[in-house]
């Protein structure tokens, strides 16, 4: 009776207590996730240093160069444009997507001009070969994912007990570094980075909305959505599906070991993430096309 009386007289207190419990629970989830992913990142970093110093793998210094470069970019944006952690993180991500997209297009065009299309996508070339500049580009991108993982952990730019973005980065770091250590499937991984063409427009949309440009009827926003959908379909979804099909078709040609299972596991994860991303993209598109219903989604 006393508790019922208290609830009737102080309903606002119940709401505040409930919100406080939810906030505390969310904070605990973030702490647990943060501890785990920080530990995996430290282990990854020690592994890379070991390879560089003790195994004299100086070519892996491109990983360090990538991490340092994007950390400097982070500092520049934070110092001269905005101190908002999410804006800074998204801006640097946009820079990475642009650089890697240009690099991948350059690598593929350069290979085609020098060697011709014959045999370019043969199994032996994709698994055992390394196109010019492909190794350095993969290392540089790997350095970015390490930087981005640390930045997200530092500013807690994630949510949930198992944050999908941190899982995505961890999968990429594991797949990329193992391939770089063994110098296999480098060209396969360069092909997976074609998806960064789509990431450009994902980040552009995010920066645009944070800058307050939300008019869905404007020509710029409409063009952005056209490019967003086209690159999502062709540069991300279709390219990753084709890579998966190629891996399955060439499965008998792989030597026994972890290369094929790891490649299939990585692509399964990427395709699953792409499916979720497609759903999120469609929901965002729907909300943006109906402004009267999107007022509650300013934080997306």
PDB file of C-alpha atoms in Angstrom:
ATOM      1  CA  UNK A   1       0.000   0.000   0.000  1.00  0.00           C
ATOM      2  CA  UNK A   2       2.795   2.402   0.886  1.00  0.00           C
ATOM      3  CA  UNK A   3       4.621   1.742  -2.372  1.00  0.00           C
ATOM      4  CA  UNK A   4       1.376   2.170  -4.348  1.00  0.00           C
ATOM      5  CA  UNK A   5       0.694   5.435  -2.557  1.00  0.00           C
ATOM      6  CA  UNK A   6       4.220   6.627  -3.308  1.00  0.00           C
ATOM      7  CA  UNK A   7       3.808   5.775  -7.011  1.00  0.00           C
ATOM      8  CA  UNK A   8       0.530   7.691  -7.204  1.00  0.00           C
ATOM      9  CA  UNK A   9       1.957  10.763  -5.470  1.00  0.00           C
ATOM     10  CA  UNK A  10       5.345  10.771  -7.266  1.00  0.00           C
ATOM     11  CA  UNK A  11       4.922   9.359 -10.794  1.00  0.00           C
ATOM     12  CA  UNK A  12       7.763  11.553 -12.075  1.00  0.00           C
ATOM     13  CA  UNK A  13      10.139   9.948  -9.579  1.00  0.00           C
ATOM     14  CA  UNK A  14       9.347   6.497 -10.966  1.00  0.00           C
ATOM     15  CA  UNK A  15      10.084   7.726 -14.501  1.00  0.00           C
ATOM     16  CA  UNK A  16      13.388   9.269 -13.401  1.00  0.00           C
ATOM     17  CA  UNK A  17      14.405   6.104 -11.524  1.00  0.00           C
ATOM     18  CA  UNK A  18      13.554   3.936 -14.564  1.00  0.00           C
ATOM     19  CA  UNK A  19      15.565   6.190 -16.872  1.00  0.00           C
ATOM     20  CA  UNK A  20      18.473   6.156 -14.427  1.00  0.00           C
ATOM     21  CA  UNK A  21      18.443   2.336 -14.333  1.00  0.00           C
ATOM     22  CA  UNK A  22      18.357   2.139 -18.119  1.00  0.00           C
ATOM     23  CA  UNK A  23      21.215   4.635 -18.417  1.00  0.00           C
ATOM     24  CA  UNK A  24      23.226   2.677 -15.846  1.00  0.00           C
ATOM     25  CA  UNK A  25      22.551  -0.596 -17.686  1.00  0.00           C
ATOM     26  CA  UNK A  26      23.580   0.972 -20.998  1.00  0.00           C
ATOM     27  CA  UNK A  27      26.742   2.323 -19.371  1.00  0.00           C
ATOM     28  CA  UNK A  28      27.618  -1.108 -17.976  1.00  0.00           C
ATOM     29  CA  UNK A  29      27.131  -2.674 -21.419  1.00  0.00           C
ATOM     30  CA  UNK A  30      29.422  -0.070 -22.957  1.00  0.00           C
ATOM     31  CA  UNK A  31      32.060  -0.690 -20.279  1.00  0.00           C
ATOM     32  CA  UNK A  32      32.018  -4.452 -20.862  1.00  0.00           C
ATOM     33  CA  UNK A  33      32.148  -4.092 -24.649  1.00  0.00           C
ATOM     34  CA  UNK A  34      34.839  -1.428 -24.411  1.00  0.00           C
ATOM     35  CA  UNK A  35      37.070  -3.565 -22.189  1.00  0.00           C
ATOM     36  CA  UNK A  36      36.849  -6.579 -24.512  1.00  0.00           C
ATOM     37  CA  UNK A  37      37.477  -4.688 -27.753  1.00  0.00           C
ATOM     38  CA  UNK A  38      40.282  -2.611 -26.242  1.00  0.00           C
ATOM     39  CA  UNK A  39      41.996  -5.825 -25.117  1.00  0.00           C
ATOM     40  CA  UNK A  40      41.726  -7.319 -28.621  1.00  0.00           C
ATOM     41  CA  UNK A  41      43.096  -4.095 -30.133  1.00  0.00           C
ATOM     42  CA  UNK A  42      46.103  -4.142 -27.779  1.00  0.00           C
ATOM     43  CA  UNK A  43      46.809  -7.778 -28.660  1.00  0.00           C
ATOM     44  CA  UNK A  44      46.573  -6.904 -32.360  1.00  0.00           C
ATOM     45  CA  UNK A  45      48.988  -3.970 -31.902  1.00  0.00           C
ATOM     46  CA  UNK A  46      51.534  -6.118 -30.036  1.00  0.00           C
ATOM     47  CA  UNK A  47      51.296  -8.715 -32.815  1.00  0.00           C
ATOM     48  CA  UNK A  48      52.009  -6.110 -35.522  1.00  0.00           C
ATOM     49  CA  UNK A  49      54.982  -4.678 -33.575  1.00  0.00           C
ATOM     50  CA  UNK A  50      56.367  -8.196 -33.105  1.00  0.00           C
ATOM     51  CA  UNK A  51      56.204  -8.846 -36.860  1.00  0.00           C
ATOM     52  CA  UNK A  52      57.866  -5.528 -37.694  1.00  0.00           C
ATOM     53  CA  UNK A  53      60.632  -5.665 -35.066  1.00  0.00           C
ATOM     54  CA  UNK A  54      61.482  -9.340 -34.590  1.00  0.00           C
ATOM     55  CA  UNK A  55      60.526 -10.751 -37.995  1.00  0.00           C
ATOM     56  CA  UNK A  56      61.880  -7.661 -39.766  1.00  0.00           C
ATOM     57  CA  UNK A  57      58.677  -7.122 -41.789  1.00  0.00           C
ATOM     58  CA  UNK A  58      59.387  -3.488 -42.672  1.00  0.00           C
ATOM     59  CA  UNK A  59      56.625  -3.521 -45.320  1.00  0.00           C
ATOM     60  CA  UNK A  60      54.123  -3.636 -42.454  1.00  0.00           C
ATOM     61  CA  UNK A  61      55.195  -0.134 -41.439  1.00  0.00           C
ATOM     62  CA  UNK A  62      52.475   1.018 -43.853  1.00  0.00           C
ATOM     63  CA  UNK A  63      50.010  -0.081 -41.141  1.00  0.00           C
ATOM     64  CA  UNK A  64      51.643   2.274 -38.652  1.00  0.00           C
ATOM     65  CA  UNK A  65      51.757   4.995 -41.313  1.00  0.00           C
ATOM     66  CA  UNK A  66      48.013   4.596 -41.895  1.00  0.00           C
ATOM     67  CA  UNK A  67      47.155   4.771 -38.197  1.00  0.00           C
ATOM     68  CA  UNK A  68      49.366   7.840 -37.680  1.00  0.00           C
ATOM     69  CA  UNK A  69      48.065   9.596 -40.805  1.00  0.00           C
ATOM     70  CA  UNK A  70      44.419   9.274 -39.802  1.00  0.00           C
ATOM     71  CA  UNK A  71      45.167  10.246 -36.203  1.00  0.00           C
ATOM     72  CA  UNK A  72      46.783  13.443 -37.546  1.00  0.00           C
ATOM     73  CA  UNK A  73      43.703  14.017 -39.723  1.00  0.00           C
ATOM     74  CA  UNK A  74      41.588  13.583 -36.580  1.00  0.00           C
ATOM     75  CA  UNK A  75      43.650  16.241 -34.794  1.00  0.00           C
ATOM     76  CA  UNK A  76      43.346  18.666 -37.742  1.00  0.00           C
ATOM     77  CA  UNK A  77      39.540  18.346 -37.917  1.00  0.00           C
ATOM     78  CA  UNK A  78      39.229  18.610 -34.114  1.00  0.00           C
ATOM     79  CA  UNK A  79      41.469  21.671 -33.984  1.00  0.00           C
ATOM     80  CA  UNK A  80      40.158  23.684 -36.922  1.00  0.00           C
ATOM     81  CA  UNK A  81      36.624  22.517 -37.790  1.00  0.00           C
ATOM     82  CA  UNK A  82      34.698  20.920 -34.923  1.00  0.00           C
ATOM     83  CA  UNK A  83      35.331  19.260 -31.564  1.00  0.00           C
ATOM     84  CA  UNK A  84      32.244  17.054 -31.766  1.00  0.00           C
ATOM     85  CA  UNK A  85      33.663  13.467 -31.532  1.00  0.00           C
ATOM     86  CA  UNK A  86      31.063  12.027 -33.923  1.00  0.00           C
ATOM     87  CA  UNK A  87      31.628  14.750 -36.528  1.00  0.00           C
ATOM     88  CA  UNK A  88      35.410  14.319 -36.281  1.00  0.00           C
ATOM     89  CA  UNK A  89      35.186  10.533 -36.541  1.00  0.00           C
ATOM     90  CA  UNK A  90      32.831  10.686 -39.543  1.00  0.00           C
ATOM     91  CA  UNK A  91      34.984  13.270 -41.328  1.00  0.00           C
ATOM     92  CA  UNK A  92      38.107  11.124 -40.981  1.00  0.00           C
ATOM     93  CA  UNK A  93      36.119   8.073 -42.127  1.00  0.00           C
ATOM     94  CA  UNK A  94      35.077  10.045 -45.216  1.00  0.00           C
ATOM     95  CA  UNK A  95      38.739  10.854 -45.877  1.00  0.00           C
ATOM     96  CA  UNK A  96      39.663   7.154 -45.592  1.00  0.00           C
ATOM     97  CA  UNK A  97      36.862   6.044 -47.923  1.00  0.00           C
ATOM     98  CA  UNK A  98      37.911   8.614 -50.514  1.00  0.00           C
ATOM     99  CA  UNK A  99      41.619   7.749 -50.375  1.00  0.00           C
ATOM    100  CA  UNK A 100      41.051   3.976 -50.478  1.00  0.00           C
ATOM    101  CA  UNK A 101      38.433   4.210 -53.262  1.00  0.00           C
ATOM    102  CA  UNK A 102      40.843   6.199 -55.428  1.00  0.00           C
ATOM    103  CA  UNK A 103      43.648   3.754 -54.538  1.00  0.00           C
ATOM    104  CA  UNK A 104      41.608   0.656 -55.460  1.00  0.00           C
ATOM    105  CA  UNK A 105      40.502   2.166 -58.784  1.00  0.00           C
ATOM    106  CA  UNK A 106      44.113   3.151 -59.501  1.00  0.00           C
ATOM    107  CA  UNK A 107      45.436  -0.334 -58.623  1.00  0.00           C
ATOM    108  CA  UNK A 108      42.881  -2.086 -60.848  1.00  0.00           C
ATOM    109  CA  UNK A 109      43.338   0.355 -63.752  1.00  0.00           C
ATOM    110  CA  UNK A 110      47.123   0.199 -63.471  1.00  0.00           C
ATOM    111  CA  UNK A 111      47.095  -3.616 -63.457  1.00  0.00           C
ATOM    112  CA  UNK A 112      44.790  -3.760 -66.463  1.00  0.00           C
ATOM    113  CA  UNK A 113      46.900  -1.280 -68.468  1.00  0.00           C
ATOM    114  CA  UNK A 114      50.191  -3.028 -67.677  1.00  0.00           C
ATOM    115  CA  UNK A 115      49.188  -6.684 -67.836  1.00  0.00           C
ATOM    116  CA  UNK A 116      45.859  -6.636 -69.658  1.00  0.00           C
ATOM    117  CA  UNK A 117      42.641  -8.287 -68.470  1.00  0.00           C
ATOM    118  CA  UNK A 118      43.817 -11.842 -69.197  1.00  0.00           C
ATOM    119  CA  UNK A 119      44.248 -13.799 -65.990  1.00  0.00           C
ATOM    120  CA  UNK A 120      43.658 -10.782 -63.778  1.00  0.00           C
ATOM    121  CA  UNK A 121      40.929 -12.534 -61.816  1.00  0.00           C
ATOM    122  CA  UNK A 122      42.292 -16.069 -62.005  1.00  0.00           C
ATOM    123  CA  UNK A 123      42.470 -18.023 -58.753  1.00  0.00           C
ATOM    124  CA  UNK A 124      46.278 -18.084 -58.654  1.00  0.00           C
ATOM    125  CA  UNK A 125      46.422 -14.322 -59.184  1.00  0.00           C
ATOM    126  CA  UNK A 126      43.799 -13.515 -56.558  1.00  0.00           C
ATOM    127  CA  UNK A 127      45.236 -15.827 -53.905  1.00  0.00           C
ATOM    128  CA  UNK A 128      48.985 -15.910 -54.492  1.00  0.00           C
ATOM    129  CA  UNK A 129      49.625 -12.766 -56.508  1.00  0.00           C
ATOM    130  CA  UNK A 130      49.932  -9.159 -55.383  1.00  0.00           C
ATOM    131  CA  UNK A 131      49.090  -6.317 -57.734  1.00  0.00           C
ATOM    132  CA  UNK A 132      51.361  -3.283 -57.690  1.00  0.00           C
ATOM    133  CA  UNK A 133      50.631  -1.061 -54.657  1.00  0.00           C
ATOM    134  CA  UNK A 134      48.012  -3.507 -53.387  1.00  0.00           C
ATOM    135  CA  UNK A 135      50.025  -4.562 -50.317  1.00  0.00           C
ATOM    136  CA  UNK A 136      50.724  -0.979 -49.235  1.00  0.00           C
ATOM    137  CA  UNK A 137      47.088   0.061 -49.785  1.00  0.00           C
ATOM    138  CA  UNK A 138      45.822  -2.858 -47.701  1.00  0.00           C
ATOM    139  CA  UNK A 139      48.274  -2.023 -44.900  1.00  0.00           C
ATOM    140  CA  UNK A 140      47.265   1.648 -44.987  1.00  0.00           C
ATOM    141  CA  UNK A 141      43.571   0.740 -44.739  1.00  0.00           C
ATOM    142  CA  UNK A 142      44.342  -1.699 -41.921  1.00  0.00           C
ATOM    143  CA  UNK A 143      45.998   1.165 -40.040  1.00  0.00           C
ATOM    144  CA  UNK A 144      42.829   3.219 -40.443  1.00  0.00           C
ATOM    145  CA  UNK A 145      40.618   0.490 -38.961  1.00  0.00           C
ATOM    146  CA  UNK A 146      42.920   0.263 -35.948  1.00  0.00           C
ATOM    147  CA  UNK A 147      42.816   4.065 -35.506  1.00  0.00           C
ATOM    148  CA  UNK A 148      39.018   4.117 -35.928  1.00  0.00           C
ATOM    149  CA  UNK A 149      38.522   1.298 -33.422  1.00  0.00           C
ATOM    150  CA  UNK A 150      40.565   3.195 -30.842  1.00  0.00           C
ATOM    151  CA  UNK A 151      38.771   6.490 -31.558  1.00  0.00           C
ATOM    152  CA  UNK A 152      35.353   4.861 -31.143  1.00  0.00           C
ATOM    153  CA  UNK A 153      36.432   3.202 -27.909  1.00  0.00           C
ATOM    154  CA  UNK A 154      37.919   6.427 -26.550  1.00  0.00           C
ATOM    155  CA  UNK A 155      34.818   8.546 -27.240  1.00  0.00           C
ATOM    156  CA  UNK A 156      32.324   5.658 -26.781  1.00  0.00           C
ATOM    157  CA  UNK A 157      30.847   6.075 -30.247  1.00  0.00           C
ATOM    158  CA  UNK A 158      29.038   2.747 -30.089  1.00  0.00           C
ATOM    159  CA  UNK A 159      26.114   1.160 -28.275  1.00  0.00           C
ATOM    160  CA  UNK A 160      24.980  -2.233 -27.013  1.00  0.00           C
ATOM    161  CA  UNK A 161      26.737  -5.203 -25.457  1.00  0.00           C
ATOM    162  CA  UNK A 162      27.960  -6.404 -28.879  1.00  0.00           C
ATOM    163  CA  UNK A 163      28.378  -3.253 -31.030  1.00  0.00           C
ATOM    164  CA  UNK A 164      28.209  -4.199 -34.709  1.00  0.00           C
ATOM    165  CA  UNK A 165      30.669  -1.486 -35.765  1.00  0.00           C
ATOM    166  CA  UNK A 166      33.354  -2.760 -33.358  1.00  0.00           C
ATOM    167  CA  UNK A 167      32.726  -6.370 -34.440  1.00  0.00           C
ATOM    168  CA  UNK A 168      33.032  -5.254 -38.089  1.00  0.00           C
ATOM    169  CA  UNK A 169      36.381  -3.560 -37.415  1.00  0.00           C
ATOM    170  CA  UNK A 170      37.682  -6.557 -35.453  1.00  0.00           C
ATOM    171  CA  UNK A 171      36.798  -8.983 -38.273  1.00  0.00           C
ATOM    172  CA  UNK A 172      38.553  -6.742 -40.795  1.00  0.00           C
ATOM    173  CA  UNK A 173      41.663  -6.355 -38.631  1.00  0.00           C
ATOM    174  CA  UNK A 174      41.931 -10.132 -38.125  1.00  0.00           C
ATOM    175  CA  UNK A 175      41.366 -10.965 -41.820  1.00  0.00           C
ATOM    176  CA  UNK A 176      43.605  -8.191 -43.129  1.00  0.00           C
ATOM    177  CA  UNK A 177      46.564  -8.762 -40.819  1.00  0.00           C
ATOM    178  CA  UNK A 178      46.577 -12.563 -41.209  1.00  0.00           C
ATOM    179  CA  UNK A 179      46.567 -12.104 -44.990  1.00  0.00           C
ATOM    180  CA  UNK A 180      49.354  -9.529 -44.750  1.00  0.00           C
ATOM    181  CA  UNK A 181      51.450 -11.763 -42.473  1.00  0.00           C
ATOM    182  CA  UNK A 182      51.166 -14.727 -44.850  1.00  0.00           C
ATOM    183  CA  UNK A 183      51.073 -12.615 -48.034  1.00  0.00           C
ATOM    184  CA  UNK A 184      48.008 -14.429 -49.414  1.00  0.00           C
ATOM    185  CA  UNK A 185      44.626 -13.257 -50.807  1.00  0.00           C
ATOM    186  CA  UNK A 186      45.922  -9.671 -50.972  1.00  0.00           C
ATOM    187  CA  UNK A 187      44.181  -9.087 -54.299  1.00  0.00           C
ATOM    188  CA  UNK A 188      40.947 -10.630 -53.002  1.00  0.00           C
ATOM    189  CA  UNK A 189      40.960  -8.163 -50.098  1.00  0.00           C
ATOM    190  CA  UNK A 190      41.657  -5.243 -52.419  1.00  0.00           C
ATOM    191  CA  UNK A 191      38.505  -6.222 -54.334  1.00  0.00           C
ATOM    192  CA  UNK A 192      36.482  -6.214 -51.101  1.00  0.00           C
ATOM    193  CA  UNK A 193      37.567  -2.596 -50.589  1.00  0.00           C
ATOM    194  CA  UNK A 194      35.586  -1.550 -53.676  1.00  0.00           C
ATOM    195  CA  UNK A 195      32.768  -1.111 -51.136  1.00  0.00           C
ATOM    196  CA  UNK A 196      34.511   2.038 -49.895  1.00  0.00           C
ATOM    197  CA  UNK A 197      32.956   3.799 -52.905  1.00  0.00           C
ATOM    198  CA  UNK A 198      29.621   3.369 -51.143  1.00  0.00           C
ATOM    199  CA  UNK A 199      31.081   4.330 -47.768  1.00  0.00           C
ATOM    200  CA  UNK A 200      31.892   7.751 -49.229  1.00  0.00           C
ATOM    201  CA  UNK A 201      28.190   8.545 -49.615  1.00  0.00           C
ATOM    202  CA  UNK A 202      27.284   7.028 -46.256  1.00  0.00           C
ATOM    203  CA  UNK A 203      29.722   9.408 -44.583  1.00  0.00           C
ATOM    204  CA  UNK A 204      28.709  12.351 -46.788  1.00  0.00           C
ATOM    205  CA  UNK A 205      25.093  11.852 -45.707  1.00  0.00           C
ATOM    206  CA  UNK A 206      26.081  11.738 -42.045  1.00  0.00           C
ATOM    207  CA  UNK A 207      28.233  14.877 -42.266  1.00  0.00           C
ATOM    208  CA  UNK A 208      25.538  16.646 -44.281  1.00  0.00           C
ATOM    209  CA  UNK A 209      22.883  15.933 -41.648  1.00  0.00           C
ATOM    210  CA  UNK A 210      25.170  16.979 -38.798  1.00  0.00           C
ATOM    211  CA  UNK A 211      25.789  20.216 -40.686  1.00  0.00           C
ATOM    212  CA  UNK A 212      22.012  20.808 -40.690  1.00  0.00           C
ATOM    213  CA  UNK A 213      21.318  20.166 -44.386  1.00  0.00           C
ATOM    214  CA  UNK A 214      18.161  18.035 -44.246  1.00  0.00           C
ATOM    215  CA  UNK A 215      15.936  19.229 -47.098  1.00  0.00           C
ATOM    216  CA  UNK A 216      14.981  15.966 -48.822  1.00  0.00           C
ATOM    217  CA  UNK A 217      13.631  17.880 -51.834  1.00  0.00           C
ATOM    218  CA  UNK A 218      16.894  19.661 -52.622  1.00  0.00           C
ATOM    219  CA  UNK A 219      18.790  18.582 -55.748  1.00  0.00           C
ATOM    220  CA  UNK A 220      21.985  17.869 -53.801  1.00  0.00           C
ATOM    221  CA  UNK A 221      20.243  15.553 -51.331  1.00  0.00           C
ATOM    222  CA  UNK A 222      18.379  13.730 -54.104  1.00  0.00           C
ATOM    223  CA  UNK A 223      21.583  13.223 -56.083  1.00  0.00           C
ATOM    224  CA  UNK A 224      23.323  12.015 -52.929  1.00  0.00           C
ATOM    225  CA  UNK A 225      20.626   9.385 -52.409  1.00  0.00           C
ATOM    226  CA  UNK A 226      20.856   8.232 -56.043  1.00  0.00           C
ATOM    227  CA  UNK A 227      24.624   7.746 -55.692  1.00  0.00           C
ATOM    228  CA  UNK A 228      24.141   6.180 -52.261  1.00  0.00           C
ATOM    229  CA  UNK A 229      21.800   3.507 -53.618  1.00  0.00           C
ATOM    230  CA  UNK A 230      23.775   2.864 -56.817  1.00  0.00           C
ATOM    231  CA  UNK A 231      27.055   2.366 -54.968  1.00  0.00           C
ATOM    232  CA  UNK A 232      25.343   0.283 -52.265  1.00  0.00           C
ATOM    233  CA  UNK A 233      23.947  -2.092 -54.897  1.00  0.00           C
ATOM    234  CA  UNK A 234      26.948  -2.337 -57.225  1.00  0.00           C
ATOM    235  CA  UNK A 235      30.051  -1.392 -55.211  1.00  0.00           C
ATOM    236  CA  UNK A 236      29.048  -3.044 -51.935  1.00  0.00           C
ATOM    237  CA  UNK A 237      26.327  -5.713 -52.192  1.00  0.00           C
ATOM    238  CA  UNK A 238      26.957  -7.088 -55.690  1.00  0.00           C
ATOM    239  CA  UNK A 239      30.764  -6.973 -55.436  1.00  0.00           C
ATOM    240  CA  UNK A 240      30.779  -8.871 -52.122  1.00  0.00           C
ATOM    241  CA  UNK A 241      28.276 -11.443 -53.404  1.00  0.00           C
ATOM    242  CA  UNK A 242      30.411 -12.023 -56.520  1.00  0.00           C
ATOM    243  CA  UNK A 243      33.550 -12.417 -54.389  1.00  0.00           C
ATOM    244  CA  UNK A 244      31.735 -14.972 -52.224  1.00  0.00           C
ATOM    245  CA  UNK A 245      30.574 -16.889 -55.312  1.00  0.00           C
ATOM    246  CA  UNK A 246      34.124 -16.838 -56.693  1.00  0.00           C
ATOM    247  CA  UNK A 247      35.500 -18.215 -53.398  1.00  0.00           C
ATOM    248  CA  UNK A 248      32.952 -21.045 -53.380  1.00  0.00           C
ATOM    249  CA  UNK A 249      33.537 -21.862 -57.073  1.00  0.00           C
ATOM    250  CA  UNK A 250      37.325 -21.985 -56.548  1.00  0.00           C
ATOM    251  CA  UNK A 251      37.141 -23.852 -53.224  1.00  0.00           C
ATOM    252  CA  UNK A 252      38.727 -27.082 -54.645  1.00  0.00           C
ATOM    253  CA  UNK A 253      41.740 -25.061 -55.804  1.00  0.00           C
ATOM    254  CA  UNK A 254      42.623 -23.790 -52.329  1.00  0.00           C
ATOM    255  CA  UNK A 255      45.349 -25.615 -50.435  1.00  0.00           C
ATOM    256  CA  UNK A 256      44.388 -27.232 -47.137  1.00  0.00           C
ATOM    257  CA  UNK A 257      44.552 -24.829 -44.242  1.00  0.00           C
ATOM    258  CA  UNK A 258      42.762 -21.833 -42.752  1.00  0.00           C
ATOM    259  CA  UNK A 259      42.839 -19.561 -45.816  1.00  0.00           C
ATOM    260  CA  UNK A 260      39.549 -20.696 -47.381  1.00  0.00           C
ATOM    261  CA  UNK A 261      37.564 -21.046 -44.105  1.00  0.00           C
ATOM    262  CA  UNK A 262      38.783 -17.641 -42.944  1.00  0.00           C
ATOM    263  CA  UNK A 263      37.945 -16.056 -46.309  1.00  0.00           C
ATOM    264  CA  UNK A 264      34.451 -17.579 -46.333  1.00  0.00           C
ATOM    265  CA  UNK A 265      33.884 -16.577 -42.702  1.00  0.00           C
ATOM    266  CA  UNK A 266      34.975 -13.019 -43.458  1.00  0.00           C
ATOM    267  CA  UNK A 267      32.741 -12.718 -46.514  1.00  0.00           C
ATOM    268  CA  UNK A 268      29.780 -14.260 -44.667  1.00  0.00           C
ATOM    269  CA  UNK A 269      30.221 -11.597 -42.015  1.00  0.00           C
ATOM    270  CA  UNK A 270      30.493  -8.858 -44.635  1.00  0.00           C
ATOM    271  CA  UNK A 271      27.357 -10.018 -46.478  1.00  0.00           C
ATOM    272  CA  UNK A 272      25.424 -10.196 -43.208  1.00  0.00           C
ATOM    273  CA  UNK A 273      26.519  -6.674 -42.305  1.00  0.00           C
ATOM    274  CA  UNK A 274      25.561  -5.497 -45.817  1.00  0.00           C
ATOM    275  CA  UNK A 275      22.047  -6.919 -45.359  1.00  0.00           C
ATOM    276  CA  UNK A 276      21.645  -5.033 -42.084  1.00  0.00           C
ATOM    277  CA  UNK A 277      23.079  -1.899 -43.652  1.00  0.00           C
ATOM    278  CA  UNK A 278      20.603  -2.153 -46.521  1.00  0.00           C
ATOM    279  CA  UNK A 279      17.694  -2.298 -44.069  1.00  0.00           C
ATOM    280  CA  UNK A 280      19.052   0.693 -42.126  1.00  0.00           C
ATOM    281  CA  UNK A 281      19.573   2.603 -45.366  1.00  0.00           C
ATOM    282  CA  UNK A 282      16.014   1.929 -46.507  1.00  0.00           C
ATOM    283  CA  UNK A 283      14.612   3.040 -43.141  1.00  0.00           C
ATOM    284  CA  UNK A 284      16.702   6.217 -43.237  1.00  0.00           C
ATOM    285  CA  UNK A 285      15.583   6.920 -46.808  1.00  0.00           C
ATOM    286  CA  UNK A 286      11.933   6.449 -45.818  1.00  0.00           C
ATOM    287  CA  UNK A 287      12.267   8.777 -42.826  1.00  0.00           C
ATOM    288  CA  UNK A 288      14.030  11.428 -44.852  1.00  0.00           C
ATOM    289  CA  UNK A 289      11.340  11.351 -47.536  1.00  0.00           C
ATOM    290  CA  UNK A 290       8.672  12.010 -44.861  1.00  0.00           C
ATOM    291  CA  UNK A 291      10.040  15.024 -42.917  1.00  0.00           C
ATOM    292  CA  UNK A 292       7.014  15.321 -40.632  1.00  0.00           C
ATOM    293  CA  UNK A 293       7.874  11.888 -39.201  1.00  0.00           C
ATOM    294  CA  UNK A 294      11.607  12.358 -39.032  1.00  0.00           C
ATOM    295  CA  UNK A 295      11.757  15.083 -36.374  1.00  0.00           C
ATOM    296  CA  UNK A 296      12.485  12.445 -33.757  1.00  0.00           C
ATOM    297  CA  UNK A 297      15.463  11.057 -35.649  1.00  0.00           C
ATOM    298  CA  UNK A 298      17.873  13.978 -35.646  1.00  0.00           C
ATOM    299  CA  UNK A 299      20.518  11.867 -34.022  1.00  0.00           C
ATOM    300  CA  UNK A 300      20.861   9.310 -36.788  1.00  0.00           C
TER     301      UNK A 300
END
